[in-house]
Short mmCIF file of C-alpha atoms in Angstrom, two decimals:
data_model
loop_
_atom_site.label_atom_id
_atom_site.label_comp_id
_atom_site.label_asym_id
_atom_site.label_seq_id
_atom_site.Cartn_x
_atom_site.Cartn_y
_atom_site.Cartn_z
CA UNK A 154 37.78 7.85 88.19
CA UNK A 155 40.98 9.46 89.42
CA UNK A 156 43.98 9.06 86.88
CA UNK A 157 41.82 8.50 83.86
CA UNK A 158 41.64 11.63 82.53
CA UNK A 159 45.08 11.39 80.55
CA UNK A 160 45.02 8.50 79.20
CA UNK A 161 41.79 9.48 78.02
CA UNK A 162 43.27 12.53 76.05
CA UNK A 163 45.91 10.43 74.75
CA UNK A 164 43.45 8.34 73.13
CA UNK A 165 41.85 11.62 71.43
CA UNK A 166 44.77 12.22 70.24
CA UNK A 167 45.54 8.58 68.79
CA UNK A 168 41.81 9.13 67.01
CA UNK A 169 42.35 12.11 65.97
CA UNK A 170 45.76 11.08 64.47
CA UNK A 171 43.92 8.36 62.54
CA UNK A 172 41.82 10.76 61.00
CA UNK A 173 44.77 12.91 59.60
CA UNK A 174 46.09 9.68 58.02
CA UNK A 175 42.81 8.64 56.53
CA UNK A 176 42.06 11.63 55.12
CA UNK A 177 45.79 12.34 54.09
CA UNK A 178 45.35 9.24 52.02
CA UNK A 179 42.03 8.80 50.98
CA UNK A 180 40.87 12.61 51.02
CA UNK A 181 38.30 14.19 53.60
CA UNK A 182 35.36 12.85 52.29
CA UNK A 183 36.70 9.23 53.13
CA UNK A 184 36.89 10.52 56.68
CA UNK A 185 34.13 8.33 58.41
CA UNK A 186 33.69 6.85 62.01
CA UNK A 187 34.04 3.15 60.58
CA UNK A 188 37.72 4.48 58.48
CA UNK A 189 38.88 6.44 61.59
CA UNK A 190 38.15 3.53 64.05
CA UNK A 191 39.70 0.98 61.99
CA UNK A 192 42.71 3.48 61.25
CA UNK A 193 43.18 3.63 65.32
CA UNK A 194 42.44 0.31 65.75
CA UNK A 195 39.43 1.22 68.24
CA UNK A 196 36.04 0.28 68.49
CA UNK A 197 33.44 2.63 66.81
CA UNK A 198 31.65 3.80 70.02
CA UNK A 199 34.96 4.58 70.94
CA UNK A 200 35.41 7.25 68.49
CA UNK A 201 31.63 8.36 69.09
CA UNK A 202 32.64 8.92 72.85
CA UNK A 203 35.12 11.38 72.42
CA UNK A 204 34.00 12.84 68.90
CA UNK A 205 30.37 12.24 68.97
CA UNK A 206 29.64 12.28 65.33
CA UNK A 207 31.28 12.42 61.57
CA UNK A 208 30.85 16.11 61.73
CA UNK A 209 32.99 16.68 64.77
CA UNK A 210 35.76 14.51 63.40
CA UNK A 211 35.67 16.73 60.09
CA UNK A 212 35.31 20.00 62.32
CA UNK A 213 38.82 18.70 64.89
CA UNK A 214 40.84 17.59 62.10
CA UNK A 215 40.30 21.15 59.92
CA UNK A 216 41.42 23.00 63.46
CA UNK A 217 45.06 20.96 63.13
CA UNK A 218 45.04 21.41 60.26
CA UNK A 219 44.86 24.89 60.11
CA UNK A 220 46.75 25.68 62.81
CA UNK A 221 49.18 23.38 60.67
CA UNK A 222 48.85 25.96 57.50
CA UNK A 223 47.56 29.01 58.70
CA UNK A 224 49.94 29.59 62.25
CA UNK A 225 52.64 32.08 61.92
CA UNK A 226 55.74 30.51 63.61
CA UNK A 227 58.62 32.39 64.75
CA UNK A 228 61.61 30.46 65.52
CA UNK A 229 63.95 31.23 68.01
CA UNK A 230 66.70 32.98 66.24
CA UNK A 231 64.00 34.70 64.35
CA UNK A 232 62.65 35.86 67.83
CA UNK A 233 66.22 37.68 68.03
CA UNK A 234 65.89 39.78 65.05
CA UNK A 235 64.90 43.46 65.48
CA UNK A 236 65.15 45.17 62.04
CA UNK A 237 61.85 44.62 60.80
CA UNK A 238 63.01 44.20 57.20
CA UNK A 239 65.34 41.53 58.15
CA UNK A 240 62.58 40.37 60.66
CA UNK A 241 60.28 39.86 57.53
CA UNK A 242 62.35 38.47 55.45
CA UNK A 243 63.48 35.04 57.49
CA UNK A 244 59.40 34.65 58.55
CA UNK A 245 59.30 34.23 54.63
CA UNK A 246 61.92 31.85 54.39
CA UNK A 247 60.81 29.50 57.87
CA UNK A 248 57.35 30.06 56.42
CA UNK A 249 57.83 29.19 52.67
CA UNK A 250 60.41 26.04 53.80
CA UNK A 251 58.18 25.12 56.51
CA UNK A 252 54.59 24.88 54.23
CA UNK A 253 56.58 23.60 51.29
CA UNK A 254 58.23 20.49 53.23
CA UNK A 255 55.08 18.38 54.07
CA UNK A 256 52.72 18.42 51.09
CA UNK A 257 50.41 16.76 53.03
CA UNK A 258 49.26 19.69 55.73
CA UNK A 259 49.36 21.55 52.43
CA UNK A 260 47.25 19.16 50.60
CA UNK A 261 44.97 18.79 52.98
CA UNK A 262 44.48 22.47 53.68
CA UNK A 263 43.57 23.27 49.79
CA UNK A 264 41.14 20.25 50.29
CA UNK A 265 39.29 21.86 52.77
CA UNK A 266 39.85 24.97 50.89
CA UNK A 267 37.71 23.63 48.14
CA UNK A 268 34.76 22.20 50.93
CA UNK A 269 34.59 25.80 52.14
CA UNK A 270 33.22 26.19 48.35
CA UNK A 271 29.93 24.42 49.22
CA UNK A 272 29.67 24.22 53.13
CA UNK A 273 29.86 27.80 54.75
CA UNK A 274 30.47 26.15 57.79
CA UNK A 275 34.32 25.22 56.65
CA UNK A 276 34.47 28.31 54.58
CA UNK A 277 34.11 30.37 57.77
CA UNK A 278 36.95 28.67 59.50
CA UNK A 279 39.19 29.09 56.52
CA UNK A 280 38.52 32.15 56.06
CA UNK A 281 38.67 33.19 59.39
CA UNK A 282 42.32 31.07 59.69
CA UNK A 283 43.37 32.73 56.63
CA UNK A 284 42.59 36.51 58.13
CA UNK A 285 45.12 35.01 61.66
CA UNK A 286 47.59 34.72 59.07
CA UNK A 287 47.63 37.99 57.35
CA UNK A 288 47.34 39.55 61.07
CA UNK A 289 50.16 37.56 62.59
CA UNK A 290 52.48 39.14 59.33
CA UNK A 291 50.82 42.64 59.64
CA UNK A 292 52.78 43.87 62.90
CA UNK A 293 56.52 43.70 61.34
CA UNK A 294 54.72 44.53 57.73
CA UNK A 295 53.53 47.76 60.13
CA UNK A 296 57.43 48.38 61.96
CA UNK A 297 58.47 47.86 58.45
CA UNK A 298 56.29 50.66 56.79
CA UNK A 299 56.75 53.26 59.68
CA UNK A 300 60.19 52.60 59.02
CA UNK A 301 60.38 53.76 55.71
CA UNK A 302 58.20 56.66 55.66
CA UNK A 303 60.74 57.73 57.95
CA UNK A 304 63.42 57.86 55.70
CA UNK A 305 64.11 61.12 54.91
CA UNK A 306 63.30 62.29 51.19
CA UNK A 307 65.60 64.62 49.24
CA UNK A 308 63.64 67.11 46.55
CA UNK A 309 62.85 65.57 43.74
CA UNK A 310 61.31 62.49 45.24
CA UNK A 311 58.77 60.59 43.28
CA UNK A 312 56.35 58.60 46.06
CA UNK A 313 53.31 57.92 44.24
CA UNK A 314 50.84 57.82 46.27
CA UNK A 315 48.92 55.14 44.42
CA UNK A 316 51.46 52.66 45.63
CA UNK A 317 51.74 54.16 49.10
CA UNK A 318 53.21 51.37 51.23
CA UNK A 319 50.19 49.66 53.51
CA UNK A 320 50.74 47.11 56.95
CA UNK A 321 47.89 45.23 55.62
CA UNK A 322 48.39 44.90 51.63
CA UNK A 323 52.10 44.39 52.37
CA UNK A 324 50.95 41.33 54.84
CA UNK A 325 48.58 40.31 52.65
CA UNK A 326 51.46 39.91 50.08
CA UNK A 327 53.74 37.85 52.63
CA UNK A 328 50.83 35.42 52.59
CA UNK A 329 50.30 35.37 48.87
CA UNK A 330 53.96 34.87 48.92
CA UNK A 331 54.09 31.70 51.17
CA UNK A 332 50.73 30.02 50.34
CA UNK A 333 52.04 30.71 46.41
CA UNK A 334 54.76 29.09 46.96
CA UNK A 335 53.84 25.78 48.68
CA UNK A 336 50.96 25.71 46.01
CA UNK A 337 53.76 25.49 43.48
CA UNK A 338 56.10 23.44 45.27
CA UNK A 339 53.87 20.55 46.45
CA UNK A 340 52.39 19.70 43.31
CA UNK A 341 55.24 20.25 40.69
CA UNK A 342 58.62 19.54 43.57
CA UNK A 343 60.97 18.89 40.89
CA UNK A 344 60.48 21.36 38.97
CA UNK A 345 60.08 24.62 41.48
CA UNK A 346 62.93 25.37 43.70
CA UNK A 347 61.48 27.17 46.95
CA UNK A 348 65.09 27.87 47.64
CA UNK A 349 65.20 30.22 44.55
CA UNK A 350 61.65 31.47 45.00
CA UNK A 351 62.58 32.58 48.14
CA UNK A 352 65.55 34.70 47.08
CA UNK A 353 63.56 36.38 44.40
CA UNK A 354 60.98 37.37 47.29
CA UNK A 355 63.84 38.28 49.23
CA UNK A 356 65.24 40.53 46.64
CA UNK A 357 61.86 42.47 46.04
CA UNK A 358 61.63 42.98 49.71
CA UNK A 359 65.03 44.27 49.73
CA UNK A 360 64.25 46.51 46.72
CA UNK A 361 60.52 47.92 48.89
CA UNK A 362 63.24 48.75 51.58
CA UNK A 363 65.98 50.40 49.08
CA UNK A 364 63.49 51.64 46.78
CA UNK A 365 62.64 53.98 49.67
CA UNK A 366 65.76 54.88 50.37
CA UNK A 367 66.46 55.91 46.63
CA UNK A 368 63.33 58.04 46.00
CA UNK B 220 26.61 14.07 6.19
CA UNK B 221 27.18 17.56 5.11
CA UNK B 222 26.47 20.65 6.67
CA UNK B 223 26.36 18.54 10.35
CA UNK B 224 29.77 19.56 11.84
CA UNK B 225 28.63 22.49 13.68
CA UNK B 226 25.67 21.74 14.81
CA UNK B 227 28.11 18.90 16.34
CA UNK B 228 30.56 21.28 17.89
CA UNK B 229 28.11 23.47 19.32
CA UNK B 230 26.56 20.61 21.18
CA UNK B 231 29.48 19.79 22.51
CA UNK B 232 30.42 23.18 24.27
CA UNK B 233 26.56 23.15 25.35
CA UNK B 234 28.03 19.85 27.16
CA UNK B 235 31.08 21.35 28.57
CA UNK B 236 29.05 24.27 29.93
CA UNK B 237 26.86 21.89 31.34
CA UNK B 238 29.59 19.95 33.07
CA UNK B 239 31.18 23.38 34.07
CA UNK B 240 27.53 24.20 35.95
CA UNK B 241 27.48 20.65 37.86
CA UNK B 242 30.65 20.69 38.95
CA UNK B 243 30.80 24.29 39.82
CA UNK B 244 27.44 23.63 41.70
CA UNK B 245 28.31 20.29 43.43
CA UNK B 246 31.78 19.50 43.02
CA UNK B 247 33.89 17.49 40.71
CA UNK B 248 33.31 14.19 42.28
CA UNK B 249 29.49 15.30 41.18
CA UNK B 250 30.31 15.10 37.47
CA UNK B 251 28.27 12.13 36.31
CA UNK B 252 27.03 11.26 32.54
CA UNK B 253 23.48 11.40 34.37
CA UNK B 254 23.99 14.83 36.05
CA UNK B 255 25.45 16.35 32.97
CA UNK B 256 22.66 14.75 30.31
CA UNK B 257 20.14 16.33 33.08
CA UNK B 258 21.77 19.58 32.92
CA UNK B 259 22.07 19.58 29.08
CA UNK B 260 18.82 18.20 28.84
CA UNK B 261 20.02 15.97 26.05
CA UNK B 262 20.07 12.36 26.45
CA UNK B 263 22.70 9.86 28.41
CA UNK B 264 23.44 8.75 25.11
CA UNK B 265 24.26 11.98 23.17
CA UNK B 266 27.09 12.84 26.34
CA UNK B 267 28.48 9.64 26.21
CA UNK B 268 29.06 10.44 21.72
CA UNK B 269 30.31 12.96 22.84
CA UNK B 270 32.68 12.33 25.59
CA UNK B 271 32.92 8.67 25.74
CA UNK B 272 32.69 8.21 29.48
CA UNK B 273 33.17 9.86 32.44
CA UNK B 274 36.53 10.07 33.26
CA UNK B 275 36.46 11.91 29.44
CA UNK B 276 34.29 14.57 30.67
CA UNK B 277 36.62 15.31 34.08
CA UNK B 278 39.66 15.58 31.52
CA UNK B 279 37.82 18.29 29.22
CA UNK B 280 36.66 19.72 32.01
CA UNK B 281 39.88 20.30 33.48
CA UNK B 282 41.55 21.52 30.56
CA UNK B 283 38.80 24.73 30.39
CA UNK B 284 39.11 25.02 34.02
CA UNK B 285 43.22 25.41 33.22
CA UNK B 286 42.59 27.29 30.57
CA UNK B 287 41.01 30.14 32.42
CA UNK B 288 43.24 29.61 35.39
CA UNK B 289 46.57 29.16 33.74
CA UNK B 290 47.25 30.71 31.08
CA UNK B 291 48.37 34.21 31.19
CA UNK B 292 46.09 36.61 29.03
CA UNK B 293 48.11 40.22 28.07
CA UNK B 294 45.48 42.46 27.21
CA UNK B 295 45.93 45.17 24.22
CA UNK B 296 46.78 47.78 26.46
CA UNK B 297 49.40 45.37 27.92
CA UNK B 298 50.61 44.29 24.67
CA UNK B 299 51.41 48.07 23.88
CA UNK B 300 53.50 48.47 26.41
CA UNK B 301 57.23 47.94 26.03
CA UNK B 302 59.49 48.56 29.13
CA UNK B 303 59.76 45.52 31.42
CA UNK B 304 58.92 46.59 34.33
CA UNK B 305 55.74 48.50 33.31
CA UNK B 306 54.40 45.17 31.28
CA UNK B 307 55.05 43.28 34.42
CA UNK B 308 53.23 45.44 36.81
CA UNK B 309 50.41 45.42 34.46
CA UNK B 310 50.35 41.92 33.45
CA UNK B 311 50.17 41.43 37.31
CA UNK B 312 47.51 43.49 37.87
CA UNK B 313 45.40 42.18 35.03
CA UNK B 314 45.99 38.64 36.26
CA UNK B 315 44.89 39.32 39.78
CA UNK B 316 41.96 41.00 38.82
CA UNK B 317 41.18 38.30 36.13
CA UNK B 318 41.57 35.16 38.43
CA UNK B 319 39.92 36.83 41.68
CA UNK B 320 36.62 38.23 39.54
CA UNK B 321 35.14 34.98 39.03
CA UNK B 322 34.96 32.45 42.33
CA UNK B 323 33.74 29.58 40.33
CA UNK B 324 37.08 29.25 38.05
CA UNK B 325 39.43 30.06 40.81
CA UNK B 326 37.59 27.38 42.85
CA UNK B 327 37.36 24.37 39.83
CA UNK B 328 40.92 25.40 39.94
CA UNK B 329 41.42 24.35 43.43
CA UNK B 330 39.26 21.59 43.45
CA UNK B 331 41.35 19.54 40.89
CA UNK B 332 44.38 20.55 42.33
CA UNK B 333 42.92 18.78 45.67
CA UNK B 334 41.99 15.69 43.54
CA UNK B 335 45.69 15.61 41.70
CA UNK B 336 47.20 14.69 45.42
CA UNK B 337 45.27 10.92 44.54
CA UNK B 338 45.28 11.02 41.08
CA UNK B 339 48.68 11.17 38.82
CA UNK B 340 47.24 12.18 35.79
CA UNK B 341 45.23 14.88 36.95
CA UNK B 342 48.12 15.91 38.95
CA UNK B 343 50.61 15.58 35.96
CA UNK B 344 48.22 18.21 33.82
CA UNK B 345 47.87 20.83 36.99
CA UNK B 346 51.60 21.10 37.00
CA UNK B 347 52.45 21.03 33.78
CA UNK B 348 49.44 24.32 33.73
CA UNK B 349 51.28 25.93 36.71
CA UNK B 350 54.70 25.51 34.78
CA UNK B 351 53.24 26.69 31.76
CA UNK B 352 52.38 29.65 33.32
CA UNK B 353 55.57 30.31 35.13
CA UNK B 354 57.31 30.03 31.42
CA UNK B 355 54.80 32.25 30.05
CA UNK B 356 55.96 35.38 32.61
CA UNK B 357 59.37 34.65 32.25
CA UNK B 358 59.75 36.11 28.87
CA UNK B 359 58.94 39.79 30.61
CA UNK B 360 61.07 38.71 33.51
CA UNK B 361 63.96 37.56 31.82
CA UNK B 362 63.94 41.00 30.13
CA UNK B 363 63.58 43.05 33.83
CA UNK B 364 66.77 40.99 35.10
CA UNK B 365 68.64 41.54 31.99
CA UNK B 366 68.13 45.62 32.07
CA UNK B 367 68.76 45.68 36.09
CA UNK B 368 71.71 44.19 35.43
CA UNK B 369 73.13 46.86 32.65
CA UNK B 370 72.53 48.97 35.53
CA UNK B 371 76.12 50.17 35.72
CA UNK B 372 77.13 49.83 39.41
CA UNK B 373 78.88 52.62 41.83
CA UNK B 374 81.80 51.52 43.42
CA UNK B 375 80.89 50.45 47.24
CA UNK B 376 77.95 48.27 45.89
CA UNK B 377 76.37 45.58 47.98
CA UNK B 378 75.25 43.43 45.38
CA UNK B 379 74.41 40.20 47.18
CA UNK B 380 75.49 37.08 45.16
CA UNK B 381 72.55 35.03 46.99
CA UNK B 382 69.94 37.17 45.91
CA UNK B 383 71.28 37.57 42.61
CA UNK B 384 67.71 38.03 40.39
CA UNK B 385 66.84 35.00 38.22
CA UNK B 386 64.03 34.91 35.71
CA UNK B 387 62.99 32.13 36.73
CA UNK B 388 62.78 32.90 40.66
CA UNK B 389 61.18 35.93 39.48
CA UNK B 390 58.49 33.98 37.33
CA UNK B 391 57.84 31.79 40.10
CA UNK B 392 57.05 34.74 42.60
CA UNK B 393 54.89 36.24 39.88
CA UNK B 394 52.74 33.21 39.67
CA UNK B 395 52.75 33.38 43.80
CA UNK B 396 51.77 36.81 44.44
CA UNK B 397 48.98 35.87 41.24
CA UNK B 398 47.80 32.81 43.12
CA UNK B 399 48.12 33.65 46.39
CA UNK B 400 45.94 36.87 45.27
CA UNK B 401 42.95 34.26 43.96
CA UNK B 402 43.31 31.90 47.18
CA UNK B 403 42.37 34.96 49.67
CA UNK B 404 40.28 36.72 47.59
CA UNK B 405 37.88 33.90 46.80
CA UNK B 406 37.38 32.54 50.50
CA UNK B 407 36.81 35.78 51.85
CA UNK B 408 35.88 38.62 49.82
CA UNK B 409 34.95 40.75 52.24
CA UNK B 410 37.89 41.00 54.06
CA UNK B 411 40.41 41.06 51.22
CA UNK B 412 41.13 44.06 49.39
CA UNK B 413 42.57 42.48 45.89
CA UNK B 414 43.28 46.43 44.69
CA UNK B 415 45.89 46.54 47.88
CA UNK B 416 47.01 43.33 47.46
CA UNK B 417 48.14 44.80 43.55
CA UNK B 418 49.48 47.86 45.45
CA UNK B 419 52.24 46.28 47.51
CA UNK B 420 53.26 44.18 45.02
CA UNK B 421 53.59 46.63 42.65
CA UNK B 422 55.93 48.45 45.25
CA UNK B 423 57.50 45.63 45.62
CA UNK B 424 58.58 45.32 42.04
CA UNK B 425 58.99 48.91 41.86
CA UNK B 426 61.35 48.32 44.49
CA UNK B 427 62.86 45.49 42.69
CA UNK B 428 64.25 47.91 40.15
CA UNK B 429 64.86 50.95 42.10
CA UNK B 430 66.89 48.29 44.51
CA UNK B 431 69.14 47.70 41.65
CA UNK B 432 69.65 51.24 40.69
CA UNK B 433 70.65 51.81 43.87
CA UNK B 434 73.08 49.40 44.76
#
């Protein structure tokens, strides 16, 4: 039928919407065909036609959800920036601000989280989503580190090579960094300021970046 | 009766470990008298003596769960150890270590966290845990700021008032880079190196102080 196919796609979306606010309220497990249909205000074979069963509804609503949580954006003055330390640091800051500001992505991310614990399934996707993440940080965590090694070194110099800067533990750091702090902040809002967690992060990536210029 | 107190208490943490098992197993939402008695092998009756009803055994099981998750634990090695920034670095390391070794903790952890978005008092205790534990690194962080700052300070320094170091933003990063650590570690082992993760952190802080000293 010709013309169908977009309101078709806006009704996935309506259903799929639905699901995100049942489960945002009620938690994942609540997240049935009946709940979601009602929530849309659709019939139940409706939701079966485009989702076929519970499992697919669970499956579709982790995927926004992730890509919610676990999607590196770059905003468009961030875009700009071509020092990779100052590069790093405002990903931190539209990162840590961005996770922190809706608790319920956040919320429903750890949920899931916790599923992964018993369904490999959902563990697999997080995972997975989680290892994006650290990859989507690792290429200015990598301009960053070449970078420094390039700083010359006057005699004396005490690099240790335990603590040898790495792309990939210094991205997996940013992560632990953002996911830390919208852990904190979403439970506990009054009493964590992201704003000031952010300028201590700030500061220690500022120190990585001096502290190879003064060894 | 004399002589019967023990015998008592020890029953009780026989419970606890029980409820520990079935939860860590199947989930908190899993945690029934019946489950527990089962797992005990004791009788419905001798849980419910003990712990009154079910909501009672959640609580106590939450507070162990905190307990391992939440509390910060400075080894004797640690507790030698009298510059700031070395006590730091290895009360980071040993916390890391700690809260990524065992899955089951970290993932109780996360699991109550999950069920404190519907439930204010479970909520309420998680973030007083997570605040407790900020307050309990920023005695060691309180003590970094305050030497960085005795740091007397060539002319033509760049000290940025924005970034100025708090304890507390400090503390709150701490807990991050500890949490954040746990979170990838758990869901994906294999692809998360938690001795690199301590590595660029370490930097980081390194960084932190050597940034100061060179301002």
């Amino acid at each position: 039928m010709p013309g169908r196919k977009a309101p078709e796609e806006y009704r996935r979306k309506d259903i799929l919407r639905a699901a995100y606010d049942v489960a945002a309220r009620h938690g994942v497990e609540a997240l049935t065909v009946r709940a979601v249909a009602g929530r849309a205000a659709v019939s139940h074979g409706t939701v079966l036609f485009h989702f076929n069963r519970r499992d697919q509804l669970i499956a579709s609503l982790l995927d926004s959800v992730l890509d919610a949580t676990t999607t590196l954006r770059v905003p468009a003055d961030v875009e700009r920036l071509t020092r990779p330390a100052e590069r790093l640091r405002a990903l931190l800051r539209a990162e840590m601000e961005r996770l922190s500001s809706d608790p319920r992505h956040y919320r429903l991310f750890l949920e899931y989280w916790a599923l992964g614990v018993r369904n490999a399934a959902i563990r697999r996707r997080v995972s997975e989503a989680l290892h994006g993440y650290r990859r989507a940080f690792r290429d200015v965590c990598e301009a960053l580190t070449r970078e420094e090694r390039a700083v010359p070194r006057p005699s004396g110099t005490r690099m240790n090579g335990r603590l040898a800067p790495t792309p990939d533990g210094l991205a997996e750091v940013a992560v632990s960094l953002v996911h830390g702090c919208a852990l904190q902040a979403v439970i506990d809002p009054k009493a964590f300021s992201v704003q000031q967690h952010f300028g201590s992060a700030a500061r220690m990536l500022d120190g990585h970046a001096a502290g190879a210029l003064a060894r």
